[in-house]
Short mmCIF file of C-alpha atoms in Angstrom, two decimals:
data_model
loop_
_atom_site.label_atom_id
_atom_site.label_comp_id
_atom_site.label_asym_id
_atom_site.label_seq_id
_atom_site.Cartn_x
_atom_site.Cartn_y
_atom_site.Cartn_z
CA UNK F 1214 -25.48 17.29 44.57
CA UNK F 1215 -25.45 17.50 40.76
CA UNK F 1216 -26.04 14.77 38.24
CA UNK F 1217 -23.13 14.09 35.93
CA UNK F 1218 -24.19 14.07 32.35
CA UNK F 1219 -22.36 12.33 29.59
CA UNK F 1220 -22.75 12.95 25.91
CA UNK F 1221 -22.48 10.11 23.47
CA UNK F 1222 -20.17 10.72 20.52
CA UNK F 1223 -21.50 9.96 17.01
CA UNK F 1224 -19.13 6.99 16.79
CA UNK F 1225 -20.68 5.36 19.85
CA UNK F 1226 -23.85 4.68 17.87
CA UNK F 1227 -21.84 2.27 15.67
CA UNK F 1228 -18.77 1.12 17.61
CA UNK F 1229 -18.95 -2.20 19.50
CA UNK F 1230 -17.28 -3.21 22.76
CA UNK F 1231 -14.16 -5.39 22.49
CA UNK F 1232 -13.78 -8.67 24.36
CA UNK F 1233 -11.16 -11.37 24.03
CA UNK F 1234 -13.72 -13.79 22.59
CA UNK F 1235 -14.90 -11.28 19.99
CA UNK F 1236 -11.35 -10.46 18.89
CA UNK F 1237 -10.52 -14.15 18.49
CA UNK F 1238 -13.69 -14.67 16.46
CA UNK F 1239 -12.81 -11.70 14.24
CA UNK F 1240 -9.25 -12.95 13.73
CA UNK F 1241 -10.27 -16.47 12.72
CA UNK F 1242 -13.06 -15.29 10.41
CA UNK F 1243 -11.01 -12.75 8.49
CA UNK F 1244 -8.03 -15.07 8.24
CA UNK F 1245 -10.44 -17.53 6.59
CA UNK F 1246 -11.78 -14.83 4.24
CA UNK F 1247 -8.26 -13.71 3.39
CA UNK F 1248 -7.26 -17.25 2.40
CA UNK F 1249 -10.30 -18.43 0.42
CA UNK F 1250 -11.67 -15.10 -0.86
CA UNK F 1251 -10.58 -15.42 -4.48
CA UNK F 1252 -12.85 -13.59 -6.88
CA UNK F 1253 -12.36 -9.97 -5.88
CA UNK F 1254 -14.24 -7.50 -3.69
CA UNK F 1255 -17.71 -8.62 -4.76
CA UNK F 1256 -16.99 -12.10 -3.42
CA UNK F 1257 -15.63 -10.68 -0.15
CA UNK F 1258 -18.71 -8.49 0.31
CA UNK F 1259 -21.12 -11.33 -0.46
CA UNK F 1260 -19.37 -13.64 2.01
CA UNK F 1261 -19.48 -11.03 4.78
CA UNK F 1262 -23.16 -10.31 4.21
CA UNK F 1263 -24.03 -14.00 4.22
CA UNK F 1264 -21.88 -14.91 7.24
CA UNK F 1265 -22.18 -11.87 9.51
CA UNK F 1266 -25.55 -10.20 8.90
CA UNK F 1267 -29.09 -11.17 9.84
CA UNK F 1268 -30.73 -14.34 11.10
CA UNK F 1269 -28.87 -17.60 10.66
CA UNK F 1270 -25.50 -15.81 10.62
CA UNK F 1271 -23.06 -14.73 13.33
CA UNK F 1272 -25.28 -11.62 13.67
CA UNK F 1273 -22.56 -9.02 14.11
CA UNK F 1274 -25.01 -6.38 12.91
CA UNK F 1275 -28.31 -5.87 11.10
CA UNK F 1276 -28.87 -5.51 7.36
CA UNK F 1277 -29.48 -1.74 7.40
CA UNK F 1278 -26.21 -1.01 9.22
CA UNK F 1279 -24.33 -3.33 6.89
CA UNK F 1280 -25.75 -1.62 3.80
CA UNK F 1281 -24.96 1.81 5.23
CA UNK F 1282 -21.39 0.69 5.89
CA UNK F 1283 -21.10 -0.71 2.37
CA UNK F 1284 -22.41 2.52 0.80
CA UNK F 1285 -19.95 4.66 2.76
CA UNK F 1286 -17.01 2.34 2.07
CA UNK F 1287 -17.79 2.63 -1.65
CA UNK F 1288 -17.66 6.42 -1.25
CA UNK F 1289 -14.32 6.48 0.59
CA UNK F 1290 -10.84 6.29 -0.94
CA UNK F 1291 -9.31 2.84 -0.65
CA UNK F 1292 -10.32 -0.79 -1.34
CA UNK F 1293 -14.03 -1.06 -0.50
CA UNK F 1294 -14.10 -4.71 0.61
CA UNK F 1295 -11.11 -4.25 2.93
CA UNK F 1296 -12.70 -1.15 4.44
CA UNK F 1297 -15.97 -3.04 4.86
CA UNK F 1298 -14.06 -5.75 6.73
CA UNK F 1299 -12.52 -3.08 8.97
CA UNK F 1300 -15.99 -1.59 9.47
CA UNK F 1301 -17.50 -4.93 10.48
CA UNK F 1302 -14.72 -5.50 13.01
CA UNK F 1303 -15.27 -1.95 14.31
CA UNK F 1304 -19.01 -2.23 14.88
CA UNK F 1305 -18.57 -5.64 16.50
CA UNK F 1306 -15.59 -4.98 18.78
CA UNK F 1307 -14.60 -1.31 18.53
CA UNK F 1308 -11.18 -0.05 17.46
CA UNK F 1309 -9.34 -3.25 18.50
CA UNK F 1310 -11.82 -5.21 16.41
CA UNK F 1311 -11.18 -2.98 13.39
CA UNK F 1312 -7.40 -3.43 13.68
CA UNK F 1313 -7.67 -7.21 14.10
CA UNK F 1314 -10.12 -7.54 11.19
CA UNK F 1315 -7.97 -5.50 8.84
CA UNK F 1316 -4.73 -7.21 9.84
CA UNK F 1317 -5.96 -10.78 9.42
CA UNK F 1318 -7.92 -9.92 6.27
CA UNK F 1319 -4.74 -8.63 4.61
CA UNK F 1320 -2.24 -11.10 6.11
CA UNK F 1321 -2.64 -13.97 3.59
CA UNK F 1322 -2.43 -11.60 0.62
CA UNK F 1323 0.63 -9.89 2.10
CA UNK F 1324 2.40 -13.23 2.55
CA UNK F 1325 1.57 -14.28 -1.02
CA UNK F 1326 2.73 -10.97 -2.54
CA UNK F 1327 5.98 -10.98 -0.54
CA UNK F 1328 6.70 -14.60 -1.50
CA UNK F 1329 6.15 -13.92 -5.21
CA UNK F 1330 8.15 -10.68 -4.92
CA UNK F 1331 11.07 -12.68 -3.59
CA UNK F 1332 10.78 -15.21 -6.43
CA UNK F 1333 10.45 -12.47 -9.02
CA UNK F 1334 13.45 -10.38 -8.01
CA UNK F 1335 15.60 -13.43 -7.27
CA UNK F 1336 15.06 -15.02 -10.68
CA UNK F 1337 13.80 -12.29 -13.02
CA UNK F 1338 16.99 -12.37 -15.11
CA UNK F 1339 16.47 -16.02 -16.09
CA UNK F 1340 15.30 -16.41 -19.70
CA UNK F 1341 12.41 -18.64 -18.62
CA UNK F 1342 11.13 -16.01 -16.18
CA UNK F 1343 11.44 -13.33 -18.84
CA UNK F 1344 9.42 -15.56 -21.16
CA UNK F 1345 6.77 -16.05 -18.47
CA UNK F 1346 6.25 -12.32 -18.05
CA UNK F 1347 6.44 -11.78 -21.81
CA UNK F 1348 2.96 -13.32 -21.82
CA UNK F 1349 1.77 -11.94 -18.49
CA UNK F 1350 2.55 -8.26 -19.16
CA UNK F 1351 0.07 -7.75 -22.03
CA UNK F 1352 -2.51 -9.79 -20.13
CA UNK F 1353 -2.33 -7.32 -17.25
CA UNK F 1354 -2.82 -4.41 -19.67
CA UNK F 1355 -5.88 -6.19 -21.08
CA UNK F 1356 -7.24 -6.76 -17.56
CA UNK F 1357 -6.88 -3.08 -16.66
CA UNK F 1358 -8.68 -2.00 -19.83
CA UNK F 1359 -11.39 -4.60 -19.23
CA UNK F 1360 -11.92 -3.43 -15.66
CA UNK F 1361 -12.00 0.18 -16.87
CA UNK F 1362 -14.71 -0.78 -19.37
CA UNK F 1363 -16.97 -1.94 -16.53
CA UNK F 1364 -16.04 1.05 -14.37
CA UNK F 1365 -16.86 3.45 -17.23
CA UNK F 1366 -20.27 1.87 -17.71
CA UNK F 1367 -21.05 2.34 -14.02
CA UNK F 1368 -19.65 5.89 -13.98
CA UNK F 1369 -21.68 7.01 -17.01
CA UNK F 1370 -24.86 5.52 -15.55
CA UNK F 1371 -24.64 7.98 -12.62
CA UNK F 1372 -24.98 11.01 -14.89
CA UNK F 1373 -27.65 12.37 -17.18
CA UNK F 1374 -29.20 10.33 -20.00
CA UNK F 1375 -27.97 12.19 -23.06
CA UNK F 1376 -27.73 8.94 -25.02
CA UNK F 1377 -28.77 5.36 -24.37
CA UNK F 1378 -27.99 2.29 -26.46
CA UNK F 1379 -27.58 -1.48 -26.31
CA UNK F 1380 -24.15 -3.01 -26.76
CA UNK F 1381 -24.46 -6.76 -26.83
CA UNK F 1382 -26.48 -7.69 -23.75
CA UNK F 1383 -25.48 -4.50 -21.91
CA UNK F 1384 -27.31 -1.18 -21.74
CA UNK F 1385 -25.12 1.93 -21.81
CA UNK F 1386 -26.33 5.30 -20.59
CA UNK F 1387 -24.11 8.13 -21.78
CA UNK F 1388 -23.65 11.58 -20.26
CA UNK F 1389 -21.64 13.75 -22.66
CA UNK F 1390 -20.12 15.73 -19.77
CA UNK F 1391 -18.78 12.58 -18.12
CA UNK F 1392 -17.39 11.34 -21.44
CA UNK F 1393 -15.55 14.65 -21.80
CA UNK F 1394 -14.18 14.44 -18.24
CA UNK F 1395 -12.99 10.87 -18.84
CA UNK F 1396 -11.32 11.79 -22.14
CA UNK F 1397 -9.66 14.86 -20.59
CA UNK F 1398 -8.27 12.71 -17.76
CA UNK F 1399 -6.86 10.21 -20.27
CA UNK F 1400 -5.07 12.98 -22.16
CA UNK F 1401 -3.86 14.76 -19.00
CA UNK F 1402 -2.43 11.55 -17.57
CA UNK F 1403 -0.94 10.08 -20.74
CA UNK F 1404 0.59 13.24 -22.22
CA UNK F 1405 0.94 15.85 -19.46
CA UNK F 1406 1.60 13.63 -16.44
CA UNK F 1407 -0.88 15.66 -14.38
CA UNK F 1408 -1.28 14.72 -10.72
CA UNK F 1409 -4.39 12.49 -10.41
CA UNK F 1410 -5.62 14.36 -7.33
CA UNK F 1411 -5.68 17.61 -9.30
CA UNK F 1412 -7.68 15.88 -12.02
CA UNK F 1413 -10.20 14.53 -9.50
CA UNK F 1414 -10.67 17.93 -7.84
CA UNK F 1415 -11.16 19.71 -11.16
CA UNK F 1416 -13.59 17.05 -12.42
CA UNK F 1417 -15.61 17.25 -9.20
CA UNK F 1418 -15.76 21.05 -9.39
CA UNK F 1419 -16.92 20.98 -13.02
CA UNK F 1420 -19.62 18.42 -12.18
CA UNK F 1421 -20.92 20.60 -9.35
CA UNK F 1422 -20.90 23.69 -11.59
CA UNK F 1423 -22.95 21.89 -14.27
CA UNK F 1424 -25.23 19.63 -12.23
CA UNK F 1425 -25.82 22.04 -9.33
CA UNK F 1426 -25.78 25.38 -11.13
CA UNK F 1427 -28.71 26.67 -9.04
CA UNK F 1428 -26.86 25.90 -5.81
CA UNK F 1429 -23.73 27.58 -7.21
CA UNK F 1430 -25.67 30.77 -7.99
CA UNK F 1431 -27.30 30.80 -4.56
CA UNK F 1432 -23.95 30.40 -2.82
CA UNK F 1433 -21.81 32.40 -5.21
CA UNK F 1434 -19.83 34.14 -2.45
CA UNK F 1435 -18.72 30.86 -0.90
CA UNK F 1436 -18.09 29.36 -4.33
CA UNK F 1437 -16.01 32.40 -5.34
CA UNK F 1438 -13.81 32.08 -2.25
CA UNK F 1439 -13.30 28.37 -2.89
CA UNK F 1440 -12.52 29.08 -6.55
CA UNK F 1441 -9.92 31.72 -5.67
CA UNK F 1442 -8.37 29.41 -3.10
CA UNK F 1443 -8.31 26.56 -5.61
CA UNK F 1444 -6.68 28.69 -8.29
CA UNK F 1445 -4.02 29.94 -5.87
CA UNK F 1446 -3.35 26.40 -4.66
CA UNK F 1447 -3.18 25.17 -8.26
CA UNK F 1448 -0.69 27.86 -9.26
CA UNK F 1449 1.42 27.13 -6.18
CA UNK F 1450 1.39 23.42 -7.01
CA UNK F 1451 2.28 24.02 -10.66
CA UNK F 1452 5.18 26.29 -9.67
CA UNK F 1453 6.26 24.28 -6.62
CA UNK F 1454 9.71 23.61 -8.07
CA UNK F 1455 10.29 27.35 -8.60
CA UNK F 1456 8.75 28.75 -5.41
CA UNK F 1457 12.01 28.44 -3.52
CA UNK F 1458 13.84 30.42 -6.20
CA UNK F 1459 11.24 33.21 -6.03
CA UNK F 1460 12.02 33.93 -2.36
CA UNK F 1461 15.17 35.88 -3.14
CA UNK F 1462 18.86 35.19 -2.31
CA UNK F 1463 18.76 36.52 1.27
CA UNK F 1464 15.66 34.54 2.25
CA UNK F 1465 16.95 31.38 0.59
CA UNK F 1466 20.28 31.71 2.39
CA UNK F 1467 18.51 32.12 5.74
CA UNK F 1468 16.40 29.02 5.14
CA UNK F 1469 19.28 26.90 3.86
CA UNK F 1470 21.48 27.73 6.87
CA UNK F 1471 18.69 26.99 9.33
CA UNK F 1472 19.23 23.86 11.47
CA UNK F 1473 15.56 22.99 11.00
CA UNK F 1474 16.02 22.97 7.22
CA UNK F 1475 18.96 20.58 7.54
CA UNK F 1476 16.92 18.29 9.77
CA UNK F 1477 14.00 18.30 7.32
CA UNK F 1478 16.28 17.48 4.39
CA UNK F 1479 17.90 14.65 6.33
CA UNK F 1480 14.50 13.21 7.27
CA UNK F 1481 13.15 13.39 3.72
CA UNK F 1482 16.33 11.80 2.33
CA UNK F 1483 15.56 8.70 4.37
CA UNK F 1484 14.04 6.07 2.03
CA UNK F 1485 11.79 4.75 4.81
CA UNK F 1486 10.24 8.18 5.27
CA UNK F 1487 9.80 8.62 1.52
CA UNK F 1488 8.19 5.20 1.16
CA UNK F 1489 5.79 5.57 4.07
CA UNK F 1490 4.82 9.16 3.23
CA UNK F 1491 4.13 8.33 -0.40
CA UNK F 1492 2.03 5.29 0.49
CA UNK F 1493 -0.04 7.29 2.99
CA UNK F 1494 -0.60 9.90 0.28
CA UNK F 1495 -1.59 7.23 -2.23
CA UNK F 1496 -3.87 5.42 0.20
CA UNK F 1497 -5.66 8.68 0.98
CA UNK F 1498 -6.64 9.36 -2.62
CA UNK F 1499 -7.20 6.02 -4.38
CA UNK F 1500 -10.88 6.75 -4.76
CA UNK F 1501 -12.86 4.36 -6.95
CA UNK F 1502 -11.06 1.07 -6.25
CA UNK F 1503 -7.59 -0.42 -6.09
CA UNK F 1504 -6.80 0.15 -9.77
CA UNK F 1505 -6.65 3.89 -9.07
CA UNK F 1506 -3.19 3.34 -7.60
CA UNK F 1507 -1.96 2.74 -11.17
CA UNK F 1508 -1.77 6.41 -12.22
CA UNK F 1509 -0.23 7.37 -8.85
CA UNK F 1510 2.51 4.75 -9.01
CA UNK F 1511 3.11 5.21 -12.74
CA UNK F 1512 3.56 8.95 -12.24
CA UNK F 1513 5.73 8.93 -9.13
CA UNK F 1514 7.26 5.48 -8.47
CA UNK F 1515 8.10 4.81 -12.12
CA UNK F 1516 8.48 8.36 -13.42
CA UNK F 1517 9.57 10.84 -10.76
CA UNK F 1518 11.23 8.62 -8.12
CA UNK F 1519 12.58 5.91 -10.44
CA UNK F 1520 12.07 3.18 -7.85
CA UNK F 1521 11.18 0.63 -10.54
CA UNK F 1522 10.59 0.37 -14.27
CA UNK F 1523 7.15 0.42 -15.85
CA UNK F 1524 7.57 -3.22 -16.86
CA UNK F 1525 8.39 -4.23 -13.28
CA UNK F 1526 5.33 -2.34 -12.06
CA UNK F 1527 3.07 -4.20 -14.50
CA UNK F 1528 4.60 -7.47 -13.27
CA UNK F 1529 3.79 -6.34 -9.72
CA UNK F 1530 0.15 -5.78 -10.67
CA UNK F 1531 0.06 -9.34 -12.02
CA UNK F 1532 1.42 -10.66 -8.72
CA UNK F 1533 -1.23 -8.65 -6.86
CA UNK F 1534 -3.97 -10.08 -9.09
CA UNK F 1535 -2.88 -13.64 -8.30
CA UNK F 1536 -3.64 -13.14 -4.61
CA UNK F 1537 -7.11 -13.28 -3.01
CA UNK F 1538 -6.87 -9.77 -1.60
CA UNK F 1539 -7.07 -6.23 -3.01
CA UNK F 1540 -4.81 -5.08 -5.84
CA UNK F 1541 -3.67 -2.25 -3.53
CA UNK F 1542 -1.37 -4.86 -2.00
CA UNK F 1543 0.82 -4.22 -5.05
CA UNK F 1544 2.22 -1.46 -2.86
CA UNK F 1545 4.01 -4.18 -0.86
CA UNK F 1546 5.75 -5.19 -4.08
CA UNK F 1547 6.93 -1.59 -4.48
CA UNK F 1548 8.22 -1.43 -0.89
CA UNK F 1549 10.01 -4.75 -1.30
CA UNK F 1550 11.77 -3.57 -4.48
CA UNK F 1551 12.84 -0.20 -3.04
CA UNK F 1552 14.39 -1.66 0.10
CA UNK F 1553 15.96 -4.56 -1.78
CA UNK F 1554 17.71 -2.07 -4.06
CA UNK F 1555 18.67 0.16 -1.13
CA UNK F 1556 20.03 -2.45 1.29
CA UNK F 1557 20.39 -5.65 -0.76
CA UNK F 1558 18.90 -7.79 2.04
CA UNK F 1559 15.72 -9.84 1.69
CA UNK F 1560 14.88 -9.45 5.37
CA UNK F 1561 14.89 -5.64 5.10
CA UNK F 1562 12.98 -5.85 1.82
CA UNK F 1563 10.21 -7.75 3.65
CA UNK F 1564 10.09 -4.97 6.25
CA UNK F 1565 9.87 -2.48 3.38
CA UNK F 1566 6.90 -4.37 2.00
CA UNK F 1567 5.24 -4.22 5.41
CA UNK F 1568 5.87 -0.48 5.78
CA UNK F 1569 4.41 0.14 2.33
CA UNK F 1570 1.32 -1.92 3.21
CA UNK F 1571 0.79 -0.06 6.50
CA UNK F 1572 1.13 3.29 4.75
CA UNK F 1573 -1.25 2.40 1.91
CA UNK F 1574 -3.93 0.84 4.11
CA UNK F 1575 -3.50 3.13 7.12
CA UNK F 1576 -5.91 5.78 5.78
CA UNK F 1577 -8.61 3.11 5.46
CA UNK F 1578 -8.35 2.38 9.18
CA UNK F 1579 -8.39 6.12 9.97
CA UNK F 1580 -11.45 6.74 7.79
CA UNK F 1581 -13.47 4.00 9.51
CA UNK F 1582 -12.26 4.31 13.10
CA UNK F 1583 -12.03 8.09 13.25
CA UNK F 1584 -14.45 9.58 10.78
CA UNK F 1585 -17.15 7.07 9.83
CA UNK F 1586 -20.08 8.88 11.49
CA UNK F 1587 -19.12 12.12 9.77
CA UNK F 1588 -18.86 10.45 6.38
CA UNK F 1589 -22.33 9.01 7.06
CA UNK F 1590 -23.67 12.57 7.21
CA UNK F 1591 -21.65 13.85 4.27
CA UNK F 1592 -22.95 11.01 2.09
CA UNK F 1593 -26.42 12.57 2.15
CA UNK F 1594 -25.14 15.90 0.77
CA UNK F 1595 -26.38 16.37 -2.82
CA UNK F 1596 -23.48 18.65 -3.75
CA UNK F 1597 -20.93 16.05 -2.61
CA UNK F 1598 -22.78 13.36 -4.55
CA UNK F 1599 -22.69 15.49 -7.71
CA UNK F 1600 -18.96 16.07 -7.29
CA UNK F 1601 -18.35 12.34 -6.90
CA UNK F 1602 -20.15 11.67 -10.19
CA UNK F 1603 -17.54 13.79 -11.96
CA UNK F 1604 -14.71 12.27 -9.95
CA UNK F 1605 -15.78 8.74 -10.94
CA UNK F 1606 -15.41 9.57 -14.63
CA UNK F 1607 -12.00 11.19 -14.07
CA UNK F 1608 -10.85 8.13 -12.10
CA UNK F 1609 -11.50 5.85 -15.08
CA UNK F 1610 -9.73 8.30 -17.38
CA UNK F 1611 -6.68 8.49 -15.13
CA UNK F 1612 -6.44 4.69 -15.03
CA UNK F 1613 -6.65 4.44 -18.82
CA UNK F 1614 -4.16 7.29 -19.28
CA UNK F 1615 -1.58 5.58 -17.07
CA UNK F 1616 -2.24 2.31 -18.88
CA UNK F 1617 -1.30 3.93 -22.19
CA UNK F 1618 2.16 4.68 -20.79
CA UNK F 1619 2.57 1.21 -19.28
CA UNK F 1620 1.40 -0.47 -22.48
CA UNK F 1621 4.28 1.16 -24.36
CA UNK F 1622 6.67 -1.06 -22.37
CA UNK F 1623 4.47 -4.17 -22.34
CA UNK F 1624 3.71 -4.28 -26.08
CA UNK F 1625 6.93 -5.45 -27.67
CA UNK F 1626 5.40 -6.93 -30.85
CA UNK F 1627 2.09 -7.53 -32.63
CA UNK F 1628 1.46 -10.76 -30.74
CA UNK F 1629 1.49 -9.03 -27.34
CA UNK F 1630 -1.01 -6.45 -28.61
CA UNK F 1631 -3.33 -9.22 -29.79
CA UNK F 1632 -2.91 -11.02 -26.46
CA UNK F 1633 -4.00 -7.89 -24.59
CA UNK F 1634 -7.07 -7.48 -26.82
CA UNK F 1635 -8.13 -11.11 -26.35
CA UNK F 1636 -7.61 -10.80 -22.60
CA UNK F 1637 -9.78 -7.69 -22.43
CA UNK F 1638 -12.61 -9.38 -24.34
CA UNK F 1639 -12.48 -12.51 -22.18
CA UNK F 1640 -12.34 -10.54 -18.93
CA UNK F 1641 -15.35 -8.40 -19.90
CA UNK F 1642 -17.22 -11.65 -20.55
CA UNK F 1643 -16.55 -12.90 -17.03
CA UNK F 1644 -13.36 -14.99 -17.19
CA UNK F 1645 -11.49 -14.68 -13.89
CA UNK F 1646 -8.32 -12.56 -13.86
CA UNK F 1647 -6.20 -15.29 -12.23
CA UNK F 1648 -7.00 -17.75 -15.03
CA UNK F 1649 -6.07 -15.18 -17.66
CA UNK F 1650 -2.77 -14.36 -15.94
CA UNK F 1651 -1.85 -18.03 -15.64
CA UNK F 1652 -2.85 -18.51 -19.28
CA UNK F 1653 -0.72 -15.55 -20.33
CA UNK F 1654 2.24 -17.03 -18.47
CA UNK F 1655 1.66 -20.32 -20.26
CA UNK F 1656 1.66 -18.55 -23.62
CA UNK F 1657 4.91 -16.84 -22.72
CA UNK F 1658 6.55 -20.12 -21.72
CA UNK F 1659 5.31 -21.77 -24.91
CA UNK F 1660 6.94 -18.98 -26.89
CA UNK F 1661 10.16 -19.59 -24.96
CA UNK F 1662 10.13 -23.32 -25.72
CA UNK F 1663 9.33 -22.80 -29.42
CA UNK F 1664 12.12 -20.24 -29.69
CA UNK F 1665 14.74 -22.71 -28.49
#
């Protein structure tokens, strides 16, 4: 007789066991958070720590596990507070708990965004609505720049101390390399339309080469192979539109007459497939917070696909900011618009919003439920940490670069430029985004009334 041995997977050290009572508790708690959690991710995180961790709370986990989860969620692509909510549901009640936590956390924000999307597209042609967003559009630009200001300060602080100075009551630590990476990302996004993922990879590689030069020299063979592979992949990506032509007439004819090719073309022509695939792609690479979706959507949704105008996208960001959840929910606005234009039915547009949300947030569920223990190990790797320092700077640059393009449509006169500047200054000084958006709408309506 032999003893059966079982090996515990790395995930088992974190994942909880689901019960009906636990799932109901998770659903009610995250529905509550989703409704009242105005104030952004910091408020969500503080509420979860206070309500779920340690003595006197619901005691879903201990402080060290919570902090580890928070650190890893900050490292992963996607909205950190949403991923932390998924993580807390996962460690308390396993995969069902993660799904329930994420669903009910996002549900109130989804309902709000869909409702305002319906109002916006139903009445956007009215002069009063145009006047409302005349004031809101520059406010959103100011909010993005203000948020980028804070993100840049945090990104620079992770690097070397080449320069340090006081600016008001804030201390800035400057790393010249990170400043250069940020500036390069601004230029690449605003003028060249470079894919943000390419920018992030290049910035991470440069940071490793500079910060970990000793490691690079010690592992030069591996680094050389990765460099060659990266260059080949970069060339293939840059020439992707011409690769098919380089195959030759006979090869192209064989491919084009293949039944599989016809099936693939038919699948990709389906707007549902395009929407879901793009949102999964976006959700997998929005590293550094929800605002990182701005360069992705500006480049593809506004530019390449033409699903909406830049002005409509800025309006969608405003709608996302008015909700208590993550700004990534702006993707639901995009899905709503695409399916409304395609089918002309509100009911199908709502389904489009849901598909976009599932695609954008799906990677967050996969990262936590499938790969969390592995990310926990990777987080301790010094080379990965050095790469992320460079990526953080490029993220801020990509956001600012995309904002330059969007501002061109939002700034219609001197007054809107001044409104954006005032908004940025107020936001940096702690005024809540929702108040500024409502105030901007009020300014726009006042302009409308005075113009009558």
